[in-house]
Amino acid sequence: MSDIAVTEVRRLSEHVGDEVRLLGWVDTTRVHGKVGFVVVRDGTGVVQGVLVKSELPEEIWNVLEGVTQESTVALTGLVKEEARAPGGFEIGVTAIEVIGAAEEYPIQPKEHGVEFLLDHRHLWLRSSLQRAGLRVRAEVEQSIHDFLYQRDFVRIDTPILTGAIGEHAGSLFETDYFGVPAFLAQTGQLYVEAACPAFRRVYCFGPTFRAEKSKTRRHLTEFWMVEPEVAFADSAENMRLQEDFITYIVERALERCAEELKVLERDTTKLEMVRPPFPRLSYTDAVARLQAKGSEIEWGSDLGAPDEEVLMEDHDLPLFVHDYPKGAKAFYMKENPEDPRTALCNDLLAPEGYGEIIGGSQREDDADKLLARIREEGLPEETYRWYLDLRRYGTFTHSGFGLGVERTVAWITGRHHIRELIPFPRLMNRLYP
RNA sequence: UGGGGUGUAGCUCAAUUGGCAGAGCGCCUGGCUGUUAACCAGGAGGUUGGUGGUUCAAAUCCACCCGCCCCAGCCA
């Protein structure tokens, strides 16, 4: 082993002229006879090493000729500024040592089919576009926590194993809980509502499970959702929080992930325009606008994906569509006093075809009306007893929303399908790897 | 679940009217002192998703089955 200090590729500019040691994986090699190149990725960056046959012991040159793609290596050599090298720096290699030899690597630097790549997701993660997308995801997640922390929200971790809690009982994953049926949570919302009187502003952030047999580029069976909930906030205030939240997340990504967005070839023009206020359109006005554009939609039916796309034709900013008909929405949403056919709720539609990234609402705070809605939907009353308690022991106006992390990251990165924006996607027909 | 596609070498794809199963990449061998997904020459690599049928002859036509992709519904 060498006693030369190990450094990282991202710090090479501090080491010009020094002899350093790098630990990483071989992206590719190019051997020309008397000079050769090895491109190494160490997780912080990618750098090219140059080997000159006449200046090296034969056994080191032989290592270069035999090393395979994705082998783990230790590279020792002199850091040089070099205009011809990608990244501007390169290593004049004096030693290369194979730590873990790789077998023939399945993923080549070329086009592959989706099924093949998903079968090799555990290796695909190493590719440059995947690294860029997942790094943006991590930044988005961090900015979610930072924004809410700055606004005095308290994080509440809600249970993943539940009784039948959520919006629609038909789309839950069922499991056995010591002989009793249990379900994987499809929302933490009802639980953050319970924490609201304890902390005023709360949120949960975690995986969410939906057993819907959806096969579109916008759906996963396991996805991550952040759900803020605020006491004494009405629907209008809820939307103001949402637009501030989205603006912060987008700004942070533009600021801290510029390199990743460039790798992803994301045109950031429209992202740079994102700032409050976002346009607001009532459901009723949306239907009128769609009808004016020739749609056959009728008042009362939910907006479909094509309807949403037509509405977004007129907008570069995210669009709030609010106050949907009660029948199209969940039981816990508060009736709109100005139009009792509708509920105080909103969706937030992302531009550029990315669709719904937020669903939010003011919650029904009247115990009798809530119970009536639970009965109307035929939901198991006993399961919701604790939820009704929240209205019996000091009820209060409150609102909240759920933001889908993968959809948001897909929009920010400009990727077509959200399955690339979660490290190990769970789809209807995919549980491996 | 419905509609539309698709399945050929490890990978990405060709194969005319039904007529010898092909290329590029990767891999192996040799050559080359500055490559950027290097280049040049040679080599290995196939039960054409499965079953059955039509035919002198099927990757190609027919039936059924299976996998996958896209769109829709459901939603974030």
Coordinates of C-alpha atoms (C1' of nucleotides) in Angstrom, one line a residue:
Chain A
M1 CA 0.0 0.0 0.0
S2 CA 1.0 3.5 -0.7
D3 CA 1.4 6.2 2.0
I4 CA 0.4 9.0 -0.4
A5 CA -2.6 10.9 0.8
V6 CA -6.0 9.8 -0.7
T7 CA -7.9 12.7 -2.2
E8 CA -11.2 13.1 -4.1
V9 CA -11.7 14.1 -7.7
R10 CA -13.7 17.2 -6.7
R11 CA -10.6 18.5 -4.8
L12 CA -8.0 18.0 -7.6
S13 CA -7.8 21.8 -8.2
E14 CA -6.2 22.1 -4.8
H15 CA -3.5 19.5 -5.6
V16 CA -2.0 20.7 -8.9
G17 CA 1.6 19.6 -8.9
D18 CA 1.1 17.1 -6.0
E19 CA 1.3 13.3 -6.1
V20 CA -2.1 12.0 -5.0
R21 CA -3.9 8.7 -4.7
L22 CA -7.5 8.3 -5.9
L23 CA -10.0 5.5 -5.1
G24 CA -12.7 4.8 -7.6
W25 CA -14.2 2.8 -10.5
V26 CA -13.0 2.5 -14.1
D27 CA -15.4 4.2 -16.5
T28 CA -13.4 3.3 -19.6
T29 CA -9.9 2.7 -20.9
R30 CA -8.3 3.6 -24.2
V31 CA -4.9 2.0 -25.0
H32 CA -2.9 3.1 -28.0
G33 CA 0.2 1.1 -27.9
K34 CA 2.6 3.4 -26.2
V35 CA 0.2 5.7 -24.4
G36 CA -3.0 4.8 -22.7
F37 CA -5.9 6.5 -20.8
V38 CA -8.0 5.4 -17.9
V39 CA -11.1 7.3 -16.9
V40 CA -12.0 6.9 -13.3
R41 CA -15.1 7.9 -11.4
D42 CA -14.8 8.2 -7.6
G43 CA -18.3 9.4 -6.7
T44 CA -17.3 13.1 -6.4
G45 CA -16.3 13.5 -10.1
V46 CA -14.6 11.9 -13.1
V47 CA -11.0 12.2 -14.1
Q48 CA -8.7 10.9 -16.8
G49 CA -5.4 9.2 -16.0
V50 CA -2.6 9.1 -18.6
L51 CA -0.1 6.3 -18.8
V52 CA 3.1 6.4 -20.9
K53 CA 4.5 3.0 -21.6
S54 CA 8.1 4.0 -21.8
E55 CA 8.0 5.7 -18.4
L56 CA 6.3 2.9 -16.4
P57 CA 7.4 -0.5 -15.1
E58 CA 6.0 -3.2 -17.3
E59 CA 3.7 -4.7 -14.6
I60 CA 1.9 -1.3 -14.3
W61 CA 1.3 -1.0 -18.0
N62 CA 0.0 -4.6 -18.0
V63 CA -2.6 -3.6 -15.3
L64 CA -3.9 -0.9 -17.7
E65 CA -4.2 -3.4 -20.5
G66 CA -6.1 -5.9 -18.4
V67 CA -8.3 -3.7 -16.3
T68 CA -12.1 -4.0 -17.1
Q69 CA -14.9 -1.4 -17.0
E70 CA -16.2 -0.8 -13.4
S71 CA -13.2 -2.4 -11.7
T72 CA -12.4 -0.7 -8.4
V73 CA -8.9 0.8 -8.7
A74 CA -6.4 2.9 -6.7
L75 CA -4.7 5.4 -9.0
T76 CA -1.5 7.1 -8.0
G77 CA 0.0 10.0 -9.9
L78 CA 0.8 13.6 -10.4
V79 CA -2.1 16.2 -10.8
K80 CA -1.8 18.3 -13.9
E81 CA -3.8 21.1 -15.4
E82 CA -4.5 19.8 -18.9
A83 CA -6.8 21.5 -21.4
R84 CA -7.1 18.4 -23.5
A85 CA -8.6 16.4 -20.6
P86 CA -12.3 16.4 -19.7
G87 CA -12.7 18.5 -16.6
G88 CA -9.5 20.4 -17.1
F89 CA -7.3 18.2 -14.8
E90 CA -5.7 14.9 -15.3
I91 CA -3.5 12.4 -13.5
G92 CA 0.0 11.5 -14.8
V93 CA -0.3 7.9 -13.5
T94 CA 2.7 6.4 -11.8
A95 CA 0.8 3.4 -10.4
I96 CA -2.6 1.7 -10.9
E97 CA -3.7 -1.1 -8.6
V98 CA -6.9 -3.2 -9.0
I99 CA -8.8 -3.5 -5.8
G100 CA -11.8 -5.3 -7.2
A101 CA -11.7 -6.7 -10.7
A102 CA -15.1 -6.4 -12.5
E103 CA -16.5 -9.1 -14.7
E104 CA -17.8 -8.1 -18.1
Y105 CA -20.0 -5.1 -17.4
P106 CA -23.5 -5.3 -18.9
I107 CA -24.2 -1.6 -19.3
Q108 CA -22.3 0.0 -22.2
P109 CA -21.9 3.7 -23.0
K110 CA -24.8 3.5 -25.6
E111 CA -28.6 3.3 -25.8
H112 CA -30.3 0.5 -23.9
G113 CA -33.9 -0.5 -23.6
V114 CA -35.9 0.4 -20.5
E115 CA -36.5 -3.1 -19.4
F116 CA -32.9 -4.0 -19.6
L117 CA -31.9 -0.9 -17.6
L118 CA -34.5 -1.5 -14.9
D119 CA -33.3 -5.1 -14.6
H120 CA -29.9 -3.7 -13.9
R121 CA -31.0 -0.7 -11.8
H122 CA -28.4 -1.6 -9.2
L123 CA -25.7 -0.9 -11.8
W124 CA -27.6 1.8 -13.8
L125 CA -27.4 4.1 -10.8
R126 CA -23.7 4.6 -11.7
S127 CA -24.5 6.2 -15.1
S128 CA -24.1 9.9 -15.4
L129 CA -27.8 10.8 -16.1
Q130 CA -28.9 8.7 -13.2
R131 CA -26.3 10.2 -10.9
A132 CA -27.5 13.7 -12.0
G133 CA -31.2 12.9 -11.5
L134 CA -30.8 11.3 -8.1
R135 CA -28.5 14.1 -6.9
V136 CA -31.3 16.6 -7.8
R137 CA -33.7 14.4 -5.9
A138 CA -31.5 14.5 -2.8
E139 CA -31.3 18.3 -3.1
V140 CA -35.0 18.6 -3.4
E141 CA -35.5 16.5 -0.4
Q142 CA -33.1 18.6 1.6
S143 CA -34.7 21.8 0.5
I144 CA -38.1 20.5 1.6
H145 CA -36.8 19.9 5.1
D146 CA -34.9 23.3 5.1
F147 CA -37.9 25.3 4.0
L148 CA -40.3 23.8 6.5
Y149 CA -37.7 24.0 9.3
Q150 CA -37.2 27.7 8.5
R151 CA -41.0 28.2 8.8
D152 CA -41.2 26.5 12.2
F153 CA -42.7 23.2 11.1
V154 CA -42.2 20.2 13.3
R155 CA -41.6 16.9 11.5
I156 CA -44.0 14.1 12.5
D157 CA -43.2 10.6 11.4
T158 CA -46.4 8.9 10.7
P159 CA -47.0 5.1 10.7
I160 CA -46.6 3.0 7.6
L161 CA -48.6 0.1 9.0
T162 CA -52.2 1.2 9.5
G163 CA -55.8 0.0 9.6
A164 CA -57.8 1.0 6.6
I165 CA -56.9 4.7 6.7
G166 CA -56.8 6.9 3.6
E167 CA -58.8 8.1 0.7
H168 CA -59.9 5.0 -1.1
A169 CA -59.9 1.6 0.6
G170 CA -59.7 -0.3 -2.7
S171 CA -56.1 0.7 -3.6
L172 CA -54.3 -0.4 -0.4
F173 CA -51.6 -3.0 -0.1
E174 CA -52.7 -5.5 2.5
T175 CA -50.5 -7.5 4.8
D176 CA -50.9 -9.7 7.9
Y177 CA -50.4 -8.0 11.3
F178 CA -50.3 -10.8 13.8
G179 CA -53.5 -12.4 12.4
V180 CA -55.2 -9.1 11.7
P181 CA -55.4 -7.4 8.3
A182 CA -53.2 -4.3 8.1
F183 CA -52.5 -1.9 5.2
L184 CA -49.5 0.1 4.0
A185 CA -50.2 3.8 4.4
Q186 CA -51.3 5.7 1.4
T187 CA -51.1 9.0 3.2
G188 CA -49.9 10.4 6.6
Q189 CA -52.3 13.2 6.4
L190 CA -54.8 12.1 9.0
Y191 CA -52.0 11.6 11.5
V192 CA -50.4 15.0 10.9
E193 CA -53.9 16.5 11.5
A194 CA -53.8 14.8 14.9
A195 CA -50.3 16.4 15.6
C196 CA -51.5 19.8 14.5
P197 CA -53.0 20.9 17.9
A198 CA -49.7 19.8 19.5
F199 CA -47.3 21.8 17.2
R200 CA -49.5 24.1 15.0
R201 CA -47.4 23.6 11.9
V202 CA -46.4 20.0 11.2
Y203 CA -45.4 17.8 8.3
C204 CA -44.6 14.2 7.5
F205 CA -42.2 12.9 4.8
G206 CA -41.9 9.3 3.8
P207 CA -42.9 6.6 1.5
T208 CA -46.5 6.1 0.4
F209 CA -48.1 3.0 -1.1
R210 CA -50.8 2.8 -3.7
A211 CA -51.9 -0.6 -5.1
E212 CA -53.6 1.1 -8.1
K213 CA -52.9 -0.7 -11.3
S214 CA -51.5 2.4 -12.9
K215 CA -49.1 2.1 -15.8
T216 CA -48.2 5.6 -16.8
R217 CA -45.1 7.7 -16.6
R218 CA -46.5 9.6 -13.7
H219 CA -47.2 6.6 -11.4
L220 CA -45.3 4.4 -8.9
T221 CA -46.7 1.9 -6.4
E222 CA -44.3 3.3 -3.8
F223 CA -43.5 7.0 -3.9
W224 CA -42.3 9.7 -1.5
M225 CA -44.6 12.4 -0.4
V226 CA -44.3 15.4 1.9
E227 CA -47.5 16.5 3.7
P228 CA -47.5 19.8 5.6
E229 CA -50.5 20.6 7.7
V230 CA -51.2 24.1 9.3
A231 CA -53.6 25.0 12.1
F232 CA -55.7 28.2 11.5
A233 CA -54.9 28.2 7.8
D234 CA -57.7 28.4 5.3
S235 CA -57.6 27.2 1.7
A236 CA -56.3 30.5 0.3
E237 CA -53.5 30.5 2.8
N238 CA -52.7 26.9 2.0
M239 CA -52.2 27.9 -1.7
R240 CA -49.9 30.8 -0.7
L241 CA -47.8 28.3 1.3
Q242 CA -47.7 25.9 -1.7
E243 CA -46.4 28.6 -4.1
D244 CA -43.7 29.7 -1.7
F245 CA -42.7 26.1 -1.1
I246 CA -42.4 25.3 -4.8
T247 CA -40.6 28.5 -5.5
Y248 CA -38.0 27.7 -2.8
I249 CA -37.5 24.1 -4.1
V250 CA -37.0 25.2 -7.7
E251 CA -34.6 28.1 -6.7
R252 CA -32.5 25.7 -4.6
A253 CA -32.2 23.2 -7.5
L254 CA -31.2 25.9 -10.0
E255 CA -28.7 27.3 -7.5
R256 CA -27.1 24.1 -6.2
C257 CA -27.6 21.6 -9.1
A258 CA -26.6 23.7 -12.1
E259 CA -24.0 21.1 -13.1
E260 CA -26.5 18.2 -12.8
L261 CA -29.2 20.1 -14.8
K262 CA -26.6 20.8 -17.5
V263 CA -25.7 17.0 -17.7
L264 CA -29.4 16.4 -18.0
E265 CA -29.7 19.0 -20.8
R266 CA -32.5 20.7 -19.0
D267 CA -33.6 24.0 -20.5
T268 CA -34.1 26.0 -17.3
T269 CA -35.7 29.0 -18.9
K270 CA -39.2 28.2 -17.6
L271 CA -37.9 27.1 -14.2
E272 CA -36.2 30.5 -13.8
M273 CA -39.6 32.2 -14.2
V274 CA -41.1 30.3 -11.2
R275 CA -42.1 32.8 -8.5
P276 CA -45.3 33.8 -6.7
P277 CA -48.1 34.4 -7.4
F278 CA -49.0 31.3 -9.4
P279 CA -52.2 31.7 -11.5
R280 CA -55.4 30.4 -9.9
L281 CA -58.4 29.0 -11.7
S282 CA -61.5 27.6 -10.2
Y283 CA -62.7 24.2 -11.3
T284 CA -65.9 25.8 -12.6
D285 CA -64.0 28.4 -14.7
A286 CA -61.7 25.6 -15.9
V287 CA -64.7 23.6 -17.2
A288 CA -65.9 26.8 -19.0
R289 CA -62.5 27.3 -20.5
L290 CA -62.3 23.7 -21.7
Q291 CA -65.8 23.9 -23.2
A292 CA -64.8 27.1 -25.0
K293 CA -61.8 25.2 -26.4
G294 CA -64.2 22.5 -27.7
S295 CA -64.0 19.9 -24.9
E296 CA -67.1 17.9 -24.1
I297 CA -66.4 17.9 -20.4
E298 CA -69.4 18.5 -18.2
W299 CA -69.5 20.2 -14.8
G300 CA -69.1 17.5 -12.1
S301 CA -66.7 15.1 -13.7
D302 CA -63.0 15.2 -12.7
L303 CA -60.4 16.7 -15.0
G304 CA -58.5 14.1 -16.9
A305 CA -54.8 14.3 -17.9
P306 CA -55.7 15.6 -21.5
D307 CA -57.9 18.3 -19.9
E308 CA -55.1 19.3 -17.7
E309 CA -52.7 19.5 -20.6
V310 CA -55.1 21.8 -22.5
L311 CA -55.4 24.1 -19.5
M312 CA -51.6 24.3 -19.2
E313 CA -51.2 25.4 -22.8
D314 CA -51.9 28.9 -21.6
H315 CA -49.4 28.8 -18.7
D316 CA -45.6 28.8 -18.2
L317 CA -46.0 28.9 -14.4
P318 CA -47.6 26.1 -12.3
L319 CA -51.3 26.5 -12.1
F320 CA -53.7 26.2 -9.2
V321 CA -57.1 24.6 -10.0
H322 CA -59.2 25.0 -6.9
D323 CA -62.7 24.1 -5.6
Y324 CA -63.5 20.9 -7.3
P325 CA -67.0 19.3 -7.0
K326 CA -67.3 17.4 -3.7
G327 CA -68.1 14.2 -5.5
A328 CA -64.8 14.0 -7.3
K329 CA -62.8 14.5 -4.0
A330 CA -62.0 12.9 -0.7
F331 CA -64.4 12.8 2.3
Y332 CA -62.3 14.9 4.6
M333 CA -62.3 18.1 2.5
K334 CA -64.3 21.0 3.7
E335 CA -67.5 22.1 1.9
N336 CA -67.2 25.4 0.2
P337 CA -69.6 27.8 2.0
E338 CA -69.9 30.0 -1.2
D339 CA -70.8 27.0 -3.4
P340 CA -71.8 23.9 -1.5
R341 CA -71.5 21.7 -4.6
T342 CA -67.7 22.1 -4.3
A343 CA -65.0 21.6 -1.7
L344 CA -62.3 23.9 -0.6
C345 CA -59.4 22.2 -2.2
N346 CA -56.7 22.6 -4.9
D347 CA -54.5 20.8 -7.3
L348 CA -51.2 22.3 -8.5
L349 CA -50.4 21.5 -12.1
A350 CA -46.8 21.7 -13.2
P351 CA -45.9 23.2 -16.6
E352 CA -44.4 21.4 -19.6
G353 CA -46.7 18.4 -19.3
Y354 CA -45.8 17.1 -15.9
G355 CA -49.3 17.3 -14.5
E356 CA -50.4 17.2 -10.9
I357 CA -47.6 17.6 -8.4
I358 CA -49.7 18.7 -5.4
G359 CA -53.2 17.9 -4.0
G360 CA -54.3 20.0 -1.1
S361 CA -57.4 21.1 0.8
Q362 CA -58.9 22.8 3.8
R363 CA -60.2 20.0 6.1
E364 CA -63.7 19.5 7.3
D365 CA -63.6 20.7 10.9
D366 CA -67.3 20.1 11.8
A367 CA -67.7 16.7 13.5
D368 CA -71.3 16.1 12.2
K369 CA -70.6 17.0 8.6
L370 CA -67.4 14.8 8.7
L371 CA -69.3 11.8 10.1
A372 CA -72.0 12.3 7.5
R373 CA -69.4 12.2 4.7
I374 CA -67.8 9.1 6.2
R375 CA -71.2 7.4 6.1
E376 CA -71.9 8.7 2.6
E377 CA -68.7 7.1 1.3
G378 CA -69.5 3.9 3.2
L379 CA -66.2 4.0 5.1
P380 CA -65.7 1.9 8.2
E381 CA -66.8 4.3 10.9
E382 CA -65.0 2.6 13.8
T383 CA -61.6 3.0 12.1
Y384 CA -62.1 6.8 12.0
R385 CA -63.2 7.2 15.6
W386 CA -59.9 8.8 16.6
Y387 CA -60.1 11.1 13.6
L388 CA -63.5 12.3 14.6
D389 CA -62.2 12.9 18.1
L390 CA -60.0 15.6 16.6
R391 CA -63.2 17.6 15.9
R392 CA -64.7 16.9 19.3
Y393 CA -61.8 18.1 21.4
G394 CA -61.1 21.7 20.2
T395 CA -61.8 21.8 16.5
F396 CA -60.1 24.4 14.4
T397 CA -59.7 25.6 10.8
H398 CA -56.8 23.7 9.2
S399 CA -55.4 23.0 5.8
G400 CA -52.6 21.0 4.2
F401 CA -51.3 19.3 1.1
G402 CA -49.3 16.5 -0.3
L403 CA -46.4 17.1 -2.7
G404 CA -45.2 14.1 -4.8
V405 CA -41.4 14.1 -4.7
E406 CA -40.7 12.0 -7.9
R407 CA -43.2 14.1 -10.0
T408 CA -41.6 17.3 -8.8
V409 CA -38.1 16.0 -9.5
A410 CA -39.2 14.8 -12.9
W411 CA -40.4 18.2 -13.7
I412 CA -37.3 20.0 -12.4
T413 CA -34.9 17.6 -14.2
G414 CA -37.1 17.4 -17.4
R415 CA -37.0 13.6 -17.4
H416 CA -39.8 11.9 -19.1
H417 CA -40.7 9.1 -16.7
I418 CA -40.7 9.4 -12.9
R419 CA -39.2 5.9 -12.4
E420 CA -35.8 7.3 -13.0
L421 CA -36.1 9.7 -10.1
I422 CA -36.3 7.2 -7.4
P423 CA -33.3 4.9 -6.7
F424 CA -35.2 1.6 -6.8
P425 CA -38.7 2.1 -8.5
R426 CA -41.6 -0.1 -7.5
L427 CA -44.0 -0.5 -10.3
M428 CA -46.9 -2.8 -10.9
N429 CA -44.8 -5.4 -12.5
R430 CA -41.4 -4.6 -10.9
L431 CA -40.1 -5.6 -7.4
Y432 CA -36.6 -6.4 -8.6
P433 CA -33.9 -5.3 -7.8
Chain B
rU1 C1' -59.0 -3.2 -17.0
rG2 C1' -59.5 -0.9 -22.3
rG3 C1' -56.9 1.0 -26.9
rG4 C1' -52.3 1.0 -29.8
rG5 C1' -47.4 -1.0 -30.5
rU6 C1' -43.4 -4.5 -29.9
rG7 C1' -40.4 -9.2 -29.0
rU8 C1' -34.1 -11.5 -33.9
rA9 C1' -26.4 -12.4 -31.0
rG10 C1' -24.6 -10.0 -24.2
rC11 C1' -26.7 -4.8 -25.9
rU12 C1' -29.1 -1.5 -29.9
rC13 C1' -31.3 -2.8 -34.3
rA14 C1' -31.6 -4.7 -39.9
rA15 C1' -33.4 -8.8 -43.0
rU16 C1' -37.4 -6.4 -50.1
rU17 C1' -42.7 -10.6 -52.4
rG18 C1' -42.5 -16.4 -47.6
rG19 C1' -36.4 -18.4 -50.3
rC20 C1' -28.5 -19.3 -47.3
rA21 C1' -29.6 -15.5 -40.0
rG22 C1' -27.0 -9.8 -40.8
rA23 C1' -24.6 -5.0 -39.0
rG24 C1' -22.8 -1.7 -35.2
rC25 C1' -21.3 -1.8 -30.1
rG26 C1' -19.2 -4.9 -26.3
rC27 C1' -15.8 -9.2 -25.7
rC28 C1' -11.0 -12.1 -27.5
rU29 C1' -6.3 -11.7 -30.7
rG30 C1' -2.8 -8.3 -33.3
rG31 C1' -1.3 -3.1 -34.7
rC32 C1' -0.9 2.1 -33.3
rU33 C1' 2.5 8.0 -28.5
rG34 C1' -2.8 12.5 -26.9
rU35 C1' -7.4 9.5 -27.0
rU36 C1' -12.4 12.1 -25.7
rA37 C1' -18.5 6.6 -26.9
rA38 C1' -10.3 6.5 -30.4
rC39 C1' -9.1 4.1 -35.0
rC40 C1' -7.4 -0.3 -38.4
rA41 C1' -7.3 -5.8 -39.3
rG42 C1' -9.0 -10.6 -37.7
rG43 C1' -12.1 -14.0 -34.4
rA44 C1' -15.8 -16.1 -31.2
rG45 C1' -21.0 -15.3 -30.3
rG46 C1' -28.2 -17.6 -32.6
rU47 C1' -33.7 -23.1 -30.4
rU48 C1' -35.6 -15.3 -34.3
rG49 C1' -40.4 -15.0 -26.7
rG50 C1' -43.5 -20.0 -26.4
rU51 C1' -46.9 -23.7 -28.4
rG52 C1' -49.6 -25.4 -32.4
rG53 C1' -50.9 -24.7 -37.7
rU54 C1' -50.5 -23.4 -43.3
rU55 C1' -46.4 -24.3 -46.9
rC56 C1' -41.5 -27.7 -50.9
rA57 C1' -39.8 -23.7 -47.7
rA58 C1' -41.7 -19.4 -41.9
rA59 C1' -38.0 -14.2 -38.3
rU60 C1' -41.8 -13.2 -42.1
rC61 C1' -48.6 -15.8 -42.9
rC62 C1' -52.7 -17.7 -39.2
rA63 C1' -54.5 -19.1 -34.0
rC64 C1' -53.6 -19.2 -28.9
rC65 C1' -50.4 -18.0 -24.8
rC66 C1' -46.4 -15.0 -22.4
rG67 C1' -43.3 -10.6 -21.6
rC68 C1' -42.5 -5.5 -22.3
rC69 C1' -43.5 -0.3 -24.0
rC70 C1' -46.9 3.9 -24.9
rC71 C1' -51.8 6.1 -24.0
rA72 C1' -56.3 6.3 -20.9
rG73 C1' -58.7 5.6 -16.0
rC74 C1' -57.1 6.0 -10.6
rC75 C1' -53.9 9.7 -8.3
rA76 C1' -49.0 12.6 -6.0

